[in-house]
Structures are given as C-alpha cells and as structure tokens.
Amino acid sequence: MNTNRDNRNKSNKNNIKNIMDELDIIKTIFSNIKYTGNAVKSIGDDCAVFKLGNQYLTITTDMMFKSTHFPEILTPFQIGMRVITANVSDIAAMCAKPLGIVVSMGFDYPKKAFIEELIRGMDFIAKEYECPIVGGDTNKSKELTLCGTAFGITDNPVYRENGEIGDDIVITNNIGRVYCGFKILEMKNKGIINKNTFKNLLNEYPSIVKKLTEPKARVKEGVAINKYITSCCDISDGLGKDLKYMGNFEISSKKLLNAVPKDVVEFCTKFDLNPVDVALNSGEEWELLFTTKRYNNVEEELSKLGTKSIKIGKIIDNGCYIDGNTFKFGGYVHRWSK
Amino acid sequence: MNTNRDNRNKSNKNNIKNIMDELDIIKTIFSNIKYTGNAVKSIGDDCAVFKLGNQYLTITTDMMFKSTHFPEILTPFQIGMRVITANVSDIAAMCAKPLGIVVSMGFDYPKKAFIEELIRGMDFIAKEYECPIVGGDTNKSKELTLCGTAFGITDNPVYRENGEIGDDIVITNNIGRVYCGFKILEMKNKGIINKNTFKNLLNEYPSIVKKLTEPKARVKEGVAINKYITSCCDISDGLGKDLKYMGNFEISSKKLLNAVPKDVVEFCTKFDLNPVDVALNSGEEWELLFTTKRYNNVEEELSKLGTKSIKIGKIIDNGCYIDGNTFKFGGYVHRWSK
C-alpha cells in the first residue's frame, strides 16, 4: 500500500507536466496554429515573409523585459538602441533592407529623463539603420517592457536553412566578446571580483564592454552579400545553438579561433576559459552566420564596408562535426517553474 | 527660515515632475523621435503607412497586460481572440485588408492547457479575419503579456482626420454594451451586487456579455466602405475620446440613441445610468466611426454584410457640439505615479 509514495509520484508527475520550458511552449504554440493564410514563410525563420508584387515583405518581433533582457550596465540610451538592434538584426538576417519599426512600451514608474534617453537611443540607431520608428503603444506594466516589430523589404529573402553541400560557412567580424562581457557582470554579482576589479576590467576591455552594451545589427552587410549567399541567420542565441539552422556541417576550432579577437583570447587566458567554448556560447552578438559558394565575392563586398568575413567550416551531406568529433549543440533555453 | 517647508515644496515639485500620465509619455516620445524615413504616415493614426509599388502597407501594434487589459471573466480562448481583434481593428480602421500578424508573448507560470486555449482563440479569430499568425516571440515575464503587431494592405488607406465639412458622421452596428459589461464587473468587485445577482445579470444580458468578451474587428465593413468614406477610426477609447479625430463636428444625442441597443437602454434604466453618457464612454467597442458624403452607398454596402450604419452627426466648419452645446471630450487616460 504505497499510497503516499504513489500520491507523491503522481504529484511529481503533475508538477513536471506543469513546468514548461521555452521549447515546450513553442511546440504548444506551433501545434495549435492551423491557419497559415498566404505567407511565403511563416513561423520558423528569422522573419515571416509575404510576397507583395515583385518584392518580399519580411517581418519580425522581439519582446524584452528589464529583469531578463537588459544587462545592468546599460544606460537608458543603450536600452533604446538594443530593442531596435535586436529587431533589425532579424531583418538583416534575411538580407533585407529595413523599412520601419513599431515599438510598444510598458512602464512601471516612468520618469521623463529616462524616457527621453530611451527614445533618443532608439531614434539614434533607427537612423543609422535607416529604419524609422513609425508607431507604438504605451502601457502601465510591472516592469519596463519593450516589444519591437521591424519590417523590411527585399527582392530576394535569404532563409536560414538553404545552405548546400560544399558551401562555406562564414561569420562576420568576430565572436566571443559578448560572452566575456556577461562573465565580467557575473563575477561581480557572485562576489568573485570586487567593485574596483570590476571597474578596472571595464576599463581594461573597452571593446568587450562596447560589444556587450552597443552591439550592432549587420544591415549593410546583409544587403551587400544578398546575391552571393545561400542561407543566413544572425547569431543571437550563440553559435553553438544557431549552427543548427545550417543543417549538416563540419567546423574547425582552428578556423573558429580566427574569428576570436585578441582581447577575448587574453581574457580567456586570464580567467581560465576555453576560447572555443566562449566563441560557441556567446549570444546576442548579432553578427551574421551564413553559407556561400562565392566566398571571394562575399569577402570583397564586406571589405568595402570594413567588415571581416571568417570561414569557419563547410556544409556536408550528413552529421554535424567540430574537428572531426560530433558537435554538441548548446545554448540558453528559458525555463519556467512554479 | 522655512527650510523644512522649502524642502518639502521642492520635494513635492519633484514628485509632480516625476508623475507622468499617458499623454505626457506620448508627448515625450513624440518630441524625441526625429528620424521619420520614408513613411507616408508615421505615429499619430491607427496605423503607420508605407507605399510599396501601387499598394500601401499599414502597420499597427498593441500591447496588453493581464492586470490592466483583460476583463476577469475572459476565458483563455477569449484572451487569445482579444489580442488579435484589438490589433486587426486598427487595420480595419484604415479600411485595409489584413495580411498577417505577429504576437509576442510573456508568461509568468505557463501551463499547457492555458497556452493551448490561448493559441486556439488566436488562431480561430485570425482565420475569421483572414489574418494568419506568422511569427512571435516567447519570454518569461512577471505577468501574462501579449503584444501583437498586425499589418494590412490597401490601394487607399483611409486616415482618421480627413473628414470634410458637411460629411455625415456614422458608426457601425451599435454602441454602449461594453460599458454596461464593465459596469457589471465593477458592481461585483465593489460589493454593490452579490455573486448571485452577478450571475443573474450575466444571464439576463447575454449580448452585453458577448460584446464585452468577444468584440469583433470590423474588417469586412472597412474594406466594403473604403471608397465611399472620407475618414475612419475604430472606437477603442470611447466615442467621447475618439470623436476628437473627426475635427469639428456637431452630433445629436437623439441620433446617437439610435445606435444604443434596447438591452443597453433597459440596463441604464435599471441602474440609473444616462444612455448618452454610456454611449460616449463605452470603449473597446471596436466599431468603426467614419465620415462620408455617400451615406446611401455606405448603408447599402454595410447592409449586405448584415451591419447597421447609424448617422450621429455632421462635420462642421468650427467647434465641437452635442445638441448645440460645446462637446466635452472624455475617456480613460492611464496614469502612473510612485
């Protein structure tokens, strides 16, 4: 008569049923959306895509909450930049040109000075991306909540899963700094370093801090390489997770290290981190990750913009490998529990 | 030496400076957005508008929080319907055809059964509006947060401020039921009526409950009357507030009462309410409010859809009047304070 244990087991099972992570939620959402209308591409890429005449409209949305999305060292101006950049980055990942963005905002205790700086940050970067803020909504909320929806236009939307066997896998600029930036914050918050060391590290690694606080969407890059590439996404969850969109691949840690800048290597040495792991787990980089048969054209186009292009591997016919070993996908998954 | 009082005064002044209502916030946002790009219409109408080839793209966004936006009697299915309807209603207010919608969602303690019903409600009504859900984002949040962005397409976007002198001012269907629905909830929450009376009222006034819980966006109506009207908006904040978009007008309470259905008049008699006030303060009706020189065509087109059209007044050259008296604008303004 194990009634108690049985009940406990039942209760545990119910609890497990009630705990959903982000992937469970997305699966539940997916399976209950039956009506798909006339979209060329619906849920499941960086953007939804519609055909309008000879052009394609691309749409993306990204919602951010103060407690989970904004590193504590961001100024209100940088928070404003971030909500625009996170959204526009998905337009860039389709290699489309931004058309505009709407931003809904929820405020808990709105102060004029904060809102002014927030909007100035949005407006500043919106201009850089040529993506005007054309609408929004304001509400009372329990914490600062910003939800952007950006839309763009292109003759040729580039999806994230169309790479072909033999294509080079390439990333823009560099990778790893954002991970290091979060590491500095984490060490301070866990009391591993004191306030002085924290300040010194911020001064010692300005490019790491800059990439953490003011990452950029690669809009011009996406448009410039549009016709030379076969697939594209942005590095938002970390290469270790975003690589799954590429299908089958082999990458080389040696090549990947070509994309890791010197300051990240130094930082890794100092704090006993593996730079390959850092490169694979650095999210919110918003660099482009793409495949191409025409690396030389890509390199030429990107160099005109002062942007580096680094080959990290190739699309293959079967399996996912790093240095000949099976690749372990990783990355952050939001998890909710009672 | 009134130091204390001076300090107190200073502190009061600072507090006053810190308390912003929705209009202050919108003003602050407006004044800090400098870059407007190529939008045909930017912030300040139901939708932003872009020209794409021979067509116009219309975009709108609406963010909703559980604690402020969802009447407590809504089922998860009805919450899902509501977020789609609120957004699509702005597309209808431009007399455009919906193309699609993206919905970002924040969950506190997500349960599968709730999410399933929520999404089913969204999908059900999205199909009715022919406005597929094509993307979204999921997050952890402090309370249920839903942010939709709908987009539509039209040859002729109808703005809300282009009515001309002599135009009839018209509303679709009827007005007032949503106010009565909220009144029933308010009376229960304030203890003015007990649970039994509450239940009885819900049974006694099914059309009031239906309009509160399942209001509809007037999509087909907007498209049908597009070429016969000069301006249009949806009744979201209440006629008493939304009428301001019409410019100068005179309305007649007698005509307005033609739009107030019998059950609302009965309800008003029972609870000592003025049906004209109820009609003017009933928000989230999502009926269309528009101006026209061709009322007969409008009436004919709408009657094909089984939709009534009620003339409530006219656009005039100067001033805003009801029954010859100056019209007092009203409506709900979110107010934040520390």
XYZ file of C-alpha atoms in Angstrom:
676
model
C 0.000 0.000 0.000
C 2.363 2.700 -1.145
C -0.409 5.271 -1.253
C 1.727 8.118 -0.020
C 4.532 7.350 -2.379
C 2.064 6.852 -5.207
C 0.491 10.197 -4.464
C 3.860 11.816 -4.261
C 4.822 10.286 -7.561
C 1.574 11.484 -9.074
C 2.141 14.935 -7.675
C 5.691 14.991 -9.022
C 4.409 13.934 -12.403
C 1.837 16.731 -12.341
C 4.490 19.220 -11.367
C 6.658 18.059 -14.219
C 3.682 18.423 -16.545
C 3.198 21.978 -15.315
C 6.794 23.004 -15.811
C 7.265 24.097 -19.385
C 10.447 25.346 -20.902
C 10.677 27.660 -23.898
C 10.804 24.738 -26.335
C 7.638 23.130 -24.835
C 5.855 26.445 -25.151
C 6.955 26.977 -28.731
C 5.875 23.407 -29.581
C 2.454 24.004 -27.982
C 2.074 27.262 -29.908
C 3.158 25.706 -33.208
C 0.786 22.766 -32.923
C -2.235 24.980 -32.274
C -1.759 27.408 -35.145
C -3.648 25.842 -38.036
C -4.419 28.826 -40.230
C -1.433 29.980 -42.236
C -3.014 32.151 -44.937
C -0.841 33.343 -47.806
C 2.512 33.782 -46.087
C 5.529 32.648 -48.148
C 7.267 31.885 -44.847
C 5.501 31.677 -41.533
C 6.789 30.888 -38.023
C 10.224 29.234 -38.050
C 12.761 31.617 -39.566
C 14.250 34.952 -38.527
C 11.310 36.676 -40.208
C 7.891 35.891 -41.655
C 7.793 36.618 -45.379
C 4.987 37.812 -47.692
C 5.146 38.435 -51.436
C 3.873 41.872 -52.414
C 4.081 42.447 -56.161
C 7.699 41.819 -57.142
C 9.028 42.316 -53.649
C 9.028 40.450 -50.377
C 7.971 41.902 -47.067
C 9.853 40.497 -44.052
C 8.506 40.873 -40.500
C 9.989 40.046 -37.107
C 9.140 40.760 -33.472
C 11.163 40.687 -30.261
C 9.923 41.378 -26.739
C 12.235 42.404 -23.915
C 11.786 42.690 -20.150
C 14.041 44.661 -17.828
C 14.675 41.744 -15.460
C 15.746 39.295 -18.165
C 16.957 41.195 -21.216
C 18.969 44.249 -20.269
C 22.481 43.838 -18.842
C 22.584 46.020 -15.736
C 25.300 48.337 -17.036
C 23.195 49.559 -19.974
C 22.269 53.232 -19.948
C 18.679 54.134 -20.927
C 20.105 55.287 -24.287
C 21.708 51.865 -24.797
C 18.472 50.072 -23.809
C 16.766 52.079 -26.538
C 19.453 51.102 -29.039
C 19.173 47.463 -28.018
C 15.451 46.989 -28.672
C 15.856 48.448 -32.165
C 19.033 46.468 -32.897
C 17.605 43.108 -31.734
C 14.681 43.502 -34.136
C 16.547 44.991 -37.066
C 19.113 42.202 -36.781
C 16.433 39.716 -37.907
C 15.732 41.888 -40.957
C 19.490 41.894 -41.644
C 19.497 38.095 -41.251
C 17.046 37.888 -44.193
C 19.462 40.175 -46.102
C 16.536 42.618 -46.459
C 16.521 46.393 -46.220
C 14.691 47.748 -43.161
C 11.529 49.725 -43.902
C 10.459 50.691 -40.380
C 9.744 49.553 -36.857
C 6.953 49.914 -34.292
C 7.755 49.711 -30.577
C 5.271 49.025 -27.776
C 6.402 50.081 -24.330
C 5.259 49.184 -20.838
C 6.470 51.384 -17.966
C 6.285 50.820 -14.227
C 7.322 54.204 -12.838
C 8.018 56.288 -15.913
C 10.392 59.202 -15.440
C 10.781 61.842 -18.065
C 14.588 61.790 -18.115
C 14.628 58.002 -18.552
C 12.054 58.010 -21.341
C 13.837 60.841 -23.152
C 17.131 58.958 -23.160
C 15.435 55.685 -24.089
C 13.723 57.255 -27.104
C 16.861 59.162 -28.115
C 18.780 55.874 -28.150
C 16.072 54.278 -30.284
C 15.935 57.218 -32.673
C 19.731 57.449 -32.978
C 20.203 53.848 -34.028
C 16.990 53.762 -36.104
C 18.546 56.493 -38.236
C 21.791 54.555 -38.591
C 19.805 51.542 -39.844
C 17.519 53.756 -41.980
C 14.651 52.105 -40.124
C 12.306 54.825 -38.790
C 10.183 54.303 -35.679
C 6.689 54.763 -37.098
C 4.362 53.651 -34.339
C 3.921 52.111 -30.947
C 1.795 51.761 -27.878
C 2.337 52.802 -24.247
C 1.048 50.997 -21.177
C 1.376 50.579 -17.452
C 3.319 47.428 -16.611
C 5.033 45.700 -13.695
C 8.474 46.280 -15.164
C 9.988 48.002 -18.182
C 8.747 46.015 -21.198
C 9.704 46.810 -24.777
C 8.334 44.971 -27.773
C 9.568 45.886 -31.227
C 8.294 44.691 -34.582
C 10.533 45.515 -37.533
C 9.698 45.046 -41.193
C 11.872 45.109 -44.261
C 11.771 44.703 -47.981
C 13.857 42.681 -50.423
C 13.793 41.143 -53.898
C 15.389 38.004 -52.502
C 14.762 36.901 -48.915
C 17.617 34.670 -47.703
C 16.390 31.866 -45.435
C 18.427 30.174 -42.792
C 18.179 26.570 -43.929
C 19.029 26.676 -47.625
C 22.765 26.039 -47.468
C 24.001 23.367 -49.890
C 26.643 20.660 -49.590
C 30.092 22.144 -50.118
C 29.110 25.714 -49.190
C 31.483 27.606 -46.944
C 30.099 28.584 -43.520
C 31.089 32.155 -42.735
C 30.616 34.663 -39.928
C 31.042 38.434 -39.971
C 33.593 40.402 -37.924
C 34.361 38.447 -34.756
C 32.822 36.470 -31.935
C 33.193 35.970 -28.184
C 33.198 39.462 -26.720
C 29.591 39.394 -25.506
C 30.250 36.208 -23.507
C 33.210 37.880 -21.819
C 31.130 40.974 -21.062
C 28.484 38.860 -19.322
C 31.260 36.989 -17.491
C 32.511 40.256 -16.002
C 28.980 41.078 -14.775
C 28.523 37.556 -13.409
C 31.819 37.658 -11.496
C 30.808 40.945 -9.877
C 27.329 39.716 -8.993
C 28.666 36.483 -7.469
C 31.221 38.399 -5.409
C 34.130 36.730 -7.232
C 35.554 40.171 -8.002
C 35.118 43.378 -6.005
C 33.872 46.717 -7.284
C 37.357 48.028 -8.007
C 38.366 44.988 -10.022
C 35.026 45.242 -11.830
C 35.724 48.866 -12.776
C 39.266 48.023 -13.801
C 38.079 45.191 -16.044
C 35.574 47.510 -17.732
C 38.436 49.915 -18.438
C 40.842 47.172 -19.463
C 38.493 45.618 -22.056
C 36.694 48.514 -23.788
C 35.855 46.514 -26.938
C 34.257 43.771 -24.847
C 32.167 46.343 -22.994
C 31.252 48.062 -26.255
C 30.047 44.824 -27.875
C 28.016 43.969 -24.761
C 26.406 47.379 -24.466
C 26.170 48.558 -28.070
C 26.055 45.564 -30.427
C 25.115 46.399 -33.990
C 22.778 44.770 -36.497
C 24.627 43.947 -39.733
C 22.151 45.618 -42.052
C 24.510 46.909 -44.745
C 26.385 43.608 -44.704
C 23.203 41.588 -45.278
C 22.161 43.715 -48.237
C 25.693 43.683 -49.701
C 26.058 39.890 -49.697
C 22.410 39.022 -50.524
C 23.073 37.683 -54.017
C 26.236 35.781 -53.129
C 24.951 33.598 -50.309
C 22.654 30.570 -49.922
C 21.493 30.867 -46.298
C 21.774 33.327 -43.430
C 20.826 33.870 -39.793
C 22.052 36.178 -37.055
C 23.999 34.967 -34.040
C 21.500 35.678 -31.282
C 21.434 32.550 -29.087
C 25.122 31.705 -29.555
C 26.869 29.944 -32.420
C 26.516 26.619 -30.564
C 22.758 26.901 -30.918
C 22.404 28.931 -34.108
C 24.553 26.498 -36.106
C 21.644 24.022 -36.007
C 19.909 26.075 -38.718
C 22.751 25.255 -41.109
C 21.776 21.568 -41.345
C 24.778 19.240 -41.682
C 28.202 20.781 -41.221
C 31.772 20.382 -40.160
C 33.544 23.250 -38.490
C 37.108 23.602 -37.336
C 38.043 25.106 -33.987
C 41.257 26.423 -35.564
C 39.264 28.367 -38.141
C 36.768 29.461 -35.492
C 39.651 30.894 -33.469
C 40.410 33.183 -36.426
C 37.137 34.905 -35.517
C 38.037 35.293 -31.852
C 39.689 38.680 -31.285
C 42.888 39.157 -29.285
C 41.213 40.768 -26.285
C 38.924 37.740 -25.917
C 41.908 35.374 -26.080
C 43.669 37.462 -23.404
C 40.526 37.484 -21.262
C 40.235 33.710 -21.612
C 43.837 33.207 -20.521
C 43.306 35.494 -17.538
C 40.114 33.759 -16.350
C 40.929 30.203 -17.416
C 38.270 29.994 -20.129
C 38.403 27.979 -23.336
C 38.174 30.469 -26.238
C 36.398 27.904 -28.450
C 33.688 27.420 -25.812
C 33.459 31.167 -25.422
C 33.020 31.588 -29.193
C 30.303 28.917 -29.279
C 28.364 30.270 -26.289
C 28.471 33.983 -26.981
C 24.884 35.111 -27.696
C 23.403 38.463 -28.692
C 26.416 39.044 -30.930
C 24.112 39.861 -33.850
C 26.860 39.024 -36.312
C 25.696 37.217 -39.458
C 26.212 33.469 -39.875
C 25.778 32.407 -43.496
C 26.684 29.919 -46.216
C 28.103 30.705 -49.637
C 29.585 29.230 -52.793
C 31.154 32.582 -53.598
C 33.369 33.409 -50.669
C 35.598 35.698 -52.747
C 32.666 37.927 -53.717
C 31.444 37.971 -50.133
C 34.889 38.911 -48.858
C 35.180 41.695 -51.427
C 31.741 43.135 -50.689
C 32.206 43.002 -46.942
C 35.677 44.503 -47.053
C 34.173 47.566 -48.773
C 32.170 48.033 -45.569
C 35.241 47.453 -43.374
C 33.721 44.149 -42.261
C 35.767 40.966 -41.906
C 34.455 37.603 -43.129
C 35.744 34.439 -41.474
C 35.268 30.935 -42.866
C 34.642 28.509 -40.007
C 33.634 25.339 -41.878
C 31.567 23.751 -44.628
C 28.132 22.245 -45.247
C 28.437 18.446 -45.603
C 25.984 15.712 -46.553
C 25.460 14.124 -43.168
C 26.124 14.827 -39.485
C 27.456 17.792 -37.509
C 31.111 17.842 -36.552
C 33.745 20.003 -34.916
C 37.362 18.884 -35.514
C 36.007 15.502 -36.625
C 34.016 14.956 -33.405
C 30.220 15.032 -33.155
C 29.105 18.591 -32.443
C 27.197 19.149 -29.200
C 24.534 21.784 -29.635
C 24.142 24.135 -26.711
C 22.761 27.495 -25.810
C 20.417 29.108 -23.396
C 16.812 27.902 -23.037
C 14.387 29.938 -20.897
C 12.881 27.673 -18.256
C 9.813 28.456 -16.131
C 8.764 26.702 -12.951
C 6.400 27.259 -10.065
C 13.916 80.230 7.777
C 11.357 77.917 6.220
C 13.975 75.378 5.268
C 11.793 72.413 6.026
C 8.855 73.775 4.178
C 11.063 74.824 1.284
C 12.473 71.340 1.084
C 9.024 69.860 1.264
C 7.864 72.146 -1.506
C 10.861 71.233 -3.577
C 10.206 67.571 -2.952
C 6.545 67.973 -3.916
C 7.567 69.735 -7.071
C 9.946 66.927 -7.927
C 7.251 64.357 -7.294
C 4.885 66.214 -9.558
C 7.584 66.323 -12.197
C 8.036 62.572 -11.819
C 4.381 61.689 -12.209
C 3.647 61.241 -15.893
C 0.369 60.252 -17.410
C -0.048 58.519 -20.742
C -0.313 61.821 -22.615
C 2.939 63.166 -21.040
C 4.688 59.964 -22.043
C 3.373 60.083 -25.597
C 4.422 63.750 -25.842
C 7.921 62.898 -24.577
C 8.171 60.048 -27.084
C 6.912 62.174 -29.985
C 9.302 65.013 -29.308
C 12.342 62.740 -29.245
C 11.704 60.864 -32.470
C 13.417 62.933 -35.131
C 14.064 60.417 -37.874
C 10.946 59.619 -39.882
C 12.375 57.973 -43.030
C 10.044 57.320 -45.947
C 6.783 56.552 -44.138
C 3.670 58.024 -45.802
C 2.122 58.165 -42.335
C 4.077 57.793 -39.122
C 2.987 57.922 -35.459
C -0.416 59.524 -34.979
C -3.056 57.445 -36.759
C -4.500 53.968 -36.254
C -1.662 52.606 -38.400
C 1.671 53.646 -39.872
C 1.550 53.605 -43.670
C 4.208 52.868 -46.302
C 3.842 52.924 -50.063
C 5.039 49.724 -51.741
C 4.631 49.817 -55.501
C 0.966 50.612 -56.158
C -0.178 49.491 -52.748
C 0.006 50.743 -49.197
C 1.240 48.704 -46.258
C -0.458 49.537 -42.934
C 1.075 48.526 -39.595
C -0.199 48.732 -36.030
C 0.848 47.386 -32.638
C -0.993 46.861 -29.349
C 0.450 45.547 -26.097
C -1.703 44.006 -23.370
C -1.039 43.041 -19.750
C -3.190 40.688 -17.697
C -3.661 43.122 -14.817
C -4.842 46.021 -16.949
C -6.246 44.700 -20.224
C -8.228 41.520 -19.736
C -11.657 41.650 -18.078
C -11.592 38.933 -15.404
C -14.388 36.884 -16.955
C -12.463 36.222 -20.172
C -11.559 32.610 -20.871
C -8.029 31.915 -22.206
C -9.650 31.389 -25.621
C -11.265 34.841 -25.423
C -7.962 36.430 -24.306
C -6.426 34.972 -27.456
C -9.242 36.359 -29.584
C -8.891 39.752 -27.925
C -5.213 40.358 -28.696
C -5.823 39.563 -32.366
C -9.024 41.615 -32.544
C -7.512 44.698 -30.879
C -4.729 44.770 -33.467
C -6.766 43.830 -36.521
C -9.297 46.519 -35.590
C -6.676 49.170 -36.396
C -6.161 47.595 -39.825
C -9.952 47.698 -40.282
C -9.908 51.359 -39.214
C -7.623 52.108 -42.201
C -10.157 50.190 -44.368
C -7.275 47.866 -45.319
C -7.267 44.092 -45.755
C -5.272 42.228 -43.084
C -2.164 40.442 -44.347
C -0.905 38.858 -41.145
C 0.009 39.342 -37.507
C 2.930 38.533 -35.212
C 2.358 38.057 -31.479
C 4.996 38.237 -28.761
C 4.059 36.568 -25.501
C 5.401 36.823 -21.974
C 4.341 34.135 -19.492
C 4.746 34.020 -15.718
C 3.776 30.405 -14.910
C 2.916 28.930 -18.282
C 0.542 25.964 -18.208
C -0.025 23.853 -21.255
C -3.833 23.885 -21.061
C -3.878 27.693 -20.800
C -1.465 28.206 -23.690
C -3.359 25.745 -25.878
C -6.643 27.573 -25.352
C -4.973 30.971 -25.768
C -3.457 29.987 -29.108
C -6.661 28.281 -30.284
C -8.554 31.507 -29.607
C -5.958 33.480 -31.557
C -5.975 31.031 -34.452
C -9.792 30.828 -34.574
C -10.302 34.564 -34.914
C -7.209 35.038 -37.129
C -8.899 32.726 -39.628
C -12.140 34.675 -39.436
C -10.214 37.882 -40.232
C -8.075 36.101 -42.856
C -5.074 37.411 -40.900
C -2.688 34.498 -40.212
C -0.398 34.453 -37.181
C 3.005 34.280 -38.854
C 5.503 34.877 -36.081
C 6.151 35.764 -32.492
C 8.452 35.579 -29.533
C 8.111 33.903 -26.131
C 9.583 35.125 -22.869
C 9.464 34.861 -19.123
C 7.589 37.796 -17.601
C 6.051 38.944 -14.321
C 2.515 38.629 -15.692
C 0.831 37.480 -18.879
C 1.908 39.983 -21.550
C 0.753 39.850 -25.157
C 1.968 42.212 -27.848
C 0.533 41.929 -31.334
C 1.609 43.714 -34.486
C -0.795 43.431 -37.399
C -0.165 44.555 -40.958
C -2.510 45.034 -43.859
C -2.616 46.112 -47.449
C -4.826 48.537 -49.353
C -4.954 50.666 -52.507
C -6.439 53.503 -50.481
C -5.610 53.929 -46.795
C -8.363 55.904 -45.039
C -6.999 58.259 -42.377
C -8.881 59.457 -39.364
C -8.671 63.213 -39.832
C -9.719 63.753 -43.453
C -13.440 64.331 -42.968
C -14.795 67.405 -44.803
C -17.412 69.985 -43.881
C -20.896 68.605 -44.466
C -19.863 64.926 -44.246
C -22.121 62.650 -42.245
C -20.554 61.091 -39.144
C -21.530 57.433 -38.965
C -20.912 54.458 -36.675
C -21.371 50.765 -37.371
C -23.812 48.454 -35.564
C -24.393 49.795 -32.065
C -22.664 51.249 -29.032
C -22.815 51.053 -25.229
C -22.770 47.356 -24.410
C -19.101 47.211 -23.411
C -19.616 49.981 -20.848
C -22.508 48.013 -19.327
C -20.397 44.852 -19.242
C -17.635 46.627 -17.325
C -20.301 48.126 -15.032
C -21.484 44.627 -14.075
C -17.890 43.617 -13.211
C -17.336 46.844 -11.268
C -20.521 46.390 -9.208
C -19.436 42.862 -8.291
C -15.910 43.936 -7.382
C -17.126 46.837 -5.230
C -19.581 44.558 -3.412
C -22.593 46.530 -4.736
C -24.052 43.281 -6.024
C -23.542 39.784 -4.658
C -22.386 36.724 -6.588
C -25.903 35.543 -7.349
C -27.017 38.891 -8.722
C -23.790 38.969 -10.731
C -24.562 35.578 -12.271
C -28.152 36.572 -12.930
C -27.066 39.773 -14.683
C -24.678 37.804 -16.910
C -27.606 35.555 -17.883
C -30.036 38.438 -18.258
C -27.825 40.432 -20.642
C -26.147 37.904 -22.988
C -25.474 40.438 -25.767
C -23.758 42.765 -23.304
C -21.575 39.909 -22.058
C -20.848 38.808 -25.635
C -19.727 42.295 -26.700
C -17.513 42.581 -23.603
C -15.906 39.172 -24.011
C -15.882 38.673 -27.780
C -15.885 42.019 -29.563
C -15.151 41.864 -33.276
C -12.954 43.923 -35.571
C -14.977 45.307 -38.485
C -12.645 44.095 -41.213
C -15.165 43.316 -43.968
C -17.010 46.537 -43.217
C -13.848 48.628 -43.583
C -12.982 47.085 -46.934
C -16.597 47.372 -48.176
C -16.931 51.101 -47.463
C -13.344 52.102 -48.334
C -14.201 54.055 -51.490
C -17.295 55.758 -50.092
C -15.825 57.397 -46.997
C -13.506 60.323 -46.201
C -12.131 59.369 -42.761
C -12.260 56.442 -40.372
C -11.125 55.250 -36.948
C -12.210 52.483 -34.605
C -13.974 53.138 -31.312
C -11.328 51.945 -28.879
C -11.111 54.624 -26.169
C -14.809 55.526 -26.267
C -16.707 57.781 -28.661
C -16.230 60.716 -26.257
C -12.495 60.498 -26.852
C -12.326 59.084 -30.384
C -14.570 61.836 -31.789
C -11.650 64.253 -31.416
C -10.092 62.743 -34.539
C -13.056 63.963 -36.583
C -12.076 67.628 -36.212
C -15.074 69.979 -35.960
C -18.482 68.373 -35.579
C -21.983 68.563 -34.263
C -23.670 65.423 -33.041
C -27.169 64.852 -31.779
C -27.927 62.764 -28.711
C -31.225 61.733 -30.294
C -29.375 60.304 -33.300
C -26.761 58.761 -31.039
C -29.542 56.974 -29.144
C -30.480 55.242 -32.411
C -27.162 53.397 -32.020
C -27.864 52.357 -28.430
C -29.497 48.918 -28.402
C -32.589 48.089 -26.334
C -30.750 45.966 -23.772
C -28.417 48.869 -23.012
C -31.397 51.226 -22.563
C -33.007 48.671 -20.216
C -29.757 48.279 -18.297
C -29.470 52.070 -17.983
C -32.992 52.344 -16.603
C -32.311 49.559 -14.115
C -29.047 51.075 -12.836
C -29.908 54.756 -13.204
C -27.397 55.452 -15.968
C -27.695 58.029 -18.744
C -27.629 56.088 -22.047
C -25.967 59.018 -23.869
C -23.126 59.039 -21.327
C -22.892 55.269 -21.643
C -22.662 55.535 -25.443
C -19.947 58.201 -25.196
C -17.844 56.336 -22.622
C -18.017 52.796 -23.948
C -14.500 51.832 -25.062
C -13.086 48.732 -26.748
C -16.237 48.545 -28.868
C -14.105 48.281 -31.999
C -16.980 49.541 -34.121
C -15.979 51.888 -36.946
C -16.505 55.653 -36.656
C -16.272 57.354 -40.043
C -17.320 60.269 -42.222
C -18.927 60.112 -45.630
C -20.570 62.135 -48.372
C -22.212 58.966 -49.683
C -24.255 57.614 -46.830
C -26.616 55.733 -49.159
C -23.760 53.726 -50.683
C -22.334 53.030 -47.230
C -25.719 51.873 -45.960
C -26.170 49.601 -48.966
C -22.691 48.053 -48.707
C -22.949 47.509 -44.967
C -26.445 46.036 -45.156
C -25.046 43.347 -47.481
C -22.879 42.308 -44.523
C -25.803 42.470 -42.098
C -24.206 45.541 -40.497
C -26.202 48.592 -39.457
C -24.943 52.137 -40.140
C -26.112 54.935 -37.861
C -25.687 58.645 -38.631
C -24.897 60.520 -35.420
C -23.973 63.977 -36.736
C -22.057 66.044 -39.265
C -18.655 67.643 -39.795
C -18.947 71.440 -39.456
C -16.536 74.308 -40.046
C -15.795 75.252 -36.458
C -16.270 73.896 -32.941
C -17.480 70.624 -31.449
C -21.096 70.392 -30.311
C -23.647 67.981 -28.945
C -27.278 69.163 -29.126
C -25.963 72.687 -29.687
C -23.776 72.641 -26.547
C -19.989 72.538 -26.517
C -18.864 68.918 -26.514
C -16.777 67.796 -23.536
C -14.156 65.281 -24.590
C -13.637 62.436 -22.159
C -12.222 58.961 -21.935
C -9.760 56.964 -19.969
C -6.128 58.091 -19.589
C -3.604 55.724 -17.999
C -1.928 57.487 -15.088
C 1.238 56.338 -13.367
C 2.509 57.530 -10.009
C 5.040 56.480 -7.402
